[in-house]
């Protein structure tokens, strides 16, 4: 099974200074509720702010974003054990967002 997280972006470049503006969406179908079953749980670094996930062939690739004093990173996990196989830190001058 391949799971690729959706990509979203936002921008505040519209020069709209009215913070109380309401935006109404019309003619949109409500998505159906999804059913799921938790198969397993693994420990996770609570200092890692997940910014993207890909699961492929028993591996999990996680991109993290972290503010000071932490460093954003890209991590490769073995899903069966939950252990990090490889971790690449991006440096304190970068904030990781997405993968």
PDB file of C-alpha atoms in Angstrom:
ATOM      1  CA  UNK A   1       0.000   0.000   0.000  1.00  0.00           C
ATOM      2  CA  UNK A   2       1.324   3.423  -0.922  1.00  0.00           C
ATOM      3  CA  UNK A   3       0.177   6.449   1.051  1.00  0.00           C
ATOM      4  CA  UNK A   4       1.183   9.918   0.023  1.00  0.00           C
ATOM      5  CA  UNK A   5       0.113  12.772   2.248  1.00  0.00           C
ATOM      6  CA  UNK A   6      -1.823  15.586   0.580  1.00  0.00           C
ATOM      7  CA  UNK A   7      -0.046  18.870  -0.029  1.00  0.00           C
ATOM      8  CA  UNK A   8      -1.593  22.104   1.174  1.00  0.00           C
ATOM      9  CA  UNK A   9      -0.297  25.646   1.176  1.00  0.00           C
ATOM     10  CA  UNK A  10      -1.557  28.995   2.299  1.00  0.00           C
ATOM     11  CA  UNK A  11      -0.496  32.543   1.725  1.00  0.00           C
ATOM     12  CA  UNK A  12      -1.279  35.854   3.358  1.00  0.00           C
ATOM     13  CA  UNK A  13      -0.273  37.925   0.344  1.00  0.00           C
ATOM     14  CA  UNK A  14      -3.798  39.122  -0.448  1.00  0.00           C
ATOM     15  CA  UNK A  15      -3.265  42.324   1.590  1.00  0.00           C
ATOM     16  CA  UNK A  16      -6.595  41.693   3.315  1.00  0.00           C
ATOM     17  CA  UNK A  17      -6.261  43.282   6.733  1.00  0.00           C
ATOM     18  CA  UNK A  18      -9.818  42.423   7.813  1.00  0.00           C
ATOM     19  CA  UNK A  19      -9.209  39.466  10.151  1.00  0.00           C
ATOM     20  CA  UNK A  20     -12.967  38.871  10.696  1.00  0.00           C
ATOM     21  CA  UNK A  21     -13.772  38.127   7.055  1.00  0.00           C
ATOM     22  CA  UNK A  22     -15.892  34.992   6.664  1.00  0.00           C
ATOM     23  CA  UNK A  23     -15.567  32.790   3.618  1.00  0.00           C
ATOM     24  CA  UNK A  24     -18.547  30.595   2.766  1.00  0.00           C
ATOM     25  CA  UNK A  25     -18.260  27.501   0.616  1.00  0.00           C
ATOM     26  CA  UNK A  26     -21.360  26.386  -1.237  1.00  0.00           C
ATOM     27  CA  UNK A  27     -22.310  23.401  -3.396  1.00  0.00           C
ATOM     28  CA  UNK A  28     -19.806  21.057  -1.736  1.00  0.00           C
ATOM     29  CA  UNK A  29     -20.663  17.442  -0.951  1.00  0.00           C
ATOM     30  CA  UNK A  30     -19.836  16.280   2.556  1.00  0.00           C
ATOM     31  CA  UNK A  31     -17.311  13.424   2.353  1.00  0.00           C
ATOM     32  CA  UNK A  32     -18.355  10.022   3.666  1.00  0.00           C
ATOM     33  CA  UNK A  33     -16.966   8.864   7.012  1.00  0.00           C
ATOM     34  CA  UNK A  34     -14.113   6.411   6.633  1.00  0.00           C
ATOM     35  CA  UNK A  35     -13.875   3.232   8.659  1.00  0.00           C
ATOM     36  CA  UNK A  36     -10.496   2.169   9.977  1.00  0.00           C
ATOM     37  CA  UNK A  37      -8.803  -0.362  12.209  1.00  0.00           C
ATOM     38  CA  UNK A  38      -5.629   0.338  14.187  1.00  0.00           C
ATOM     39  CA  UNK A  39      -3.240  -2.508  13.343  1.00  0.00           C
ATOM     40  CA  UNK A  40      -0.264  -1.495  15.436  1.00  0.00           C
ATOM     41  CA  UNK A  41       1.250   1.414  17.332  1.00  0.00           C
ATOM     42  CA  UNK A  42       4.890   2.454  17.630  1.00  0.00           C
ATOM     43  CA  UNK A  43       6.688   4.964  19.834  1.00  0.00           C
ATOM     44  CA  UNK A  44       7.419   8.312  18.223  1.00  0.00           C
ATOM     45  CA  UNK A  45       9.750  11.182  19.059  1.00  0.00           C
ATOM     46  CA  UNK A  46       7.438  13.761  20.660  1.00  0.00           C
ATOM     47  CA  UNK A  47       9.823  16.570  19.649  1.00  0.00           C
ATOM     48  CA  UNK A  48       9.341  15.653  15.961  1.00  0.00           C
ATOM     49  CA  UNK A  49       6.647  17.790  14.350  1.00  0.00           C
ATOM     50  CA  UNK A  50       5.524  15.628  11.416  1.00  0.00           C
ATOM     51  CA  UNK A  51       5.299  17.593   8.169  1.00  0.00           C
ATOM     52  CA  UNK A  52       4.954  14.697   5.713  1.00  0.00           C
ATOM     53  CA  UNK A  53       4.658  10.918   5.566  1.00  0.00           C
ATOM     54  CA  UNK A  54       5.082   8.305   2.894  1.00  0.00           C
ATOM     55  CA  UNK A  55       4.610   4.575   3.557  1.00  0.00           C
ATOM     56  CA  UNK A  56       6.044   2.199   0.966  1.00  0.00           C
ATOM     57  CA  UNK A  57       7.193  -1.421   1.047  1.00  0.00           C
ATOM     58  CA  UNK A  58       7.442  -1.718   4.824  1.00  0.00           C
ATOM     59  CA  UNK A  59       9.240   1.590   5.270  1.00  0.00           C
ATOM     60  CA  UNK A  60       7.983   4.919   6.530  1.00  0.00           C
ATOM     61  CA  UNK A  61       9.575   8.159   5.387  1.00  0.00           C
ATOM     62  CA  UNK A  62       8.836  11.100   7.700  1.00  0.00           C
ATOM     63  CA  UNK A  63       9.744  14.716   7.189  1.00  0.00           C
ATOM     64  CA  UNK A  64       9.784  16.788  10.368  1.00  0.00           C
ATOM     65  CA  UNK A  65       9.709  20.490  11.000  1.00  0.00           C
ATOM     66  CA  UNK A  66      11.137  21.861  14.209  1.00  0.00           C
ATOM     67  CA  UNK A  67      11.693  25.285  15.654  1.00  0.00           C
ATOM     68  CA  UNK A  68      14.671  26.190  17.806  1.00  0.00           C
ATOM     69  CA  UNK A  69      16.355  24.551  19.598  1.00  0.00           C
ATOM     70  CA  UNK A  70      15.561  21.476  17.475  1.00  0.00           C
ATOM     71  CA  UNK A  71      16.538  20.644  13.909  1.00  0.00           C
ATOM     72  CA  UNK A  72      14.186  19.592  11.112  1.00  0.00           C
ATOM     73  CA  UNK A  73      14.953  16.169   9.703  1.00  0.00           C
ATOM     74  CA  UNK A  74      14.104  13.473   7.201  1.00  0.00           C
ATOM     75  CA  UNK A  75      13.787  10.022   8.797  1.00  0.00           C
ATOM     76  CA  UNK A  76      13.456   6.513   7.391  1.00  0.00           C
ATOM     77  CA  UNK A  77      11.766   4.005   9.723  1.00  0.00           C
ATOM     78  CA  UNK A  78      11.350   0.257   9.598  1.00  0.00           C
ATOM     79  CA  UNK A  79       7.600  -0.051  10.160  1.00  0.00           C
ATOM     80  CA  UNK A  80       7.755  -3.534  11.695  1.00  0.00           C
ATOM     81  CA  UNK A  81      10.020  -2.358  14.539  1.00  0.00           C
ATOM     82  CA  UNK A  82       9.350   1.382  14.606  1.00  0.00           C
ATOM     83  CA  UNK A  83      13.100   2.025  14.670  1.00  0.00           C
ATOM     84  CA  UNK A  84      14.799   4.818  12.751  1.00  0.00           C
ATOM     85  CA  UNK A  85      17.112   3.340  10.090  1.00  0.00           C
ATOM     86  CA  UNK A  86      18.414   6.658   8.811  1.00  0.00           C
ATOM     87  CA  UNK A  87      18.054  10.279   9.911  1.00  0.00           C
ATOM     88  CA  UNK A  88      19.263  13.343   8.007  1.00  0.00           C
ATOM     89  CA  UNK A  89      19.133  16.645   9.865  1.00  0.00           C
ATOM     90  CA  UNK A  90      18.586  19.748   7.752  1.00  0.00           C
ATOM     91  CA  UNK A  91      20.452  22.274   9.868  1.00  0.00           C
ATOM     92  CA  UNK A  92      19.118  24.910  12.236  1.00  0.00           C
ATOM     93  CA  UNK A  93      18.768  27.515   9.476  1.00  0.00           C
ATOM     94  CA  UNK A  94      16.044  25.451   7.730  1.00  0.00           C
ATOM     95  CA  UNK A  95      12.498  24.538   8.742  1.00  0.00           C
ATOM     96  CA  UNK A  96      11.326  21.297   7.139  1.00  0.00           C
ATOM     97  CA  UNK A  97       7.822  21.359   5.704  1.00  0.00           C
ATOM     98  CA  UNK A  98       6.541  18.464   3.629  1.00  0.00           C
ATOM     99  CA  UNK A  99       8.621  15.852   1.842  1.00  0.00           C
TER     100      UNK A  99
END
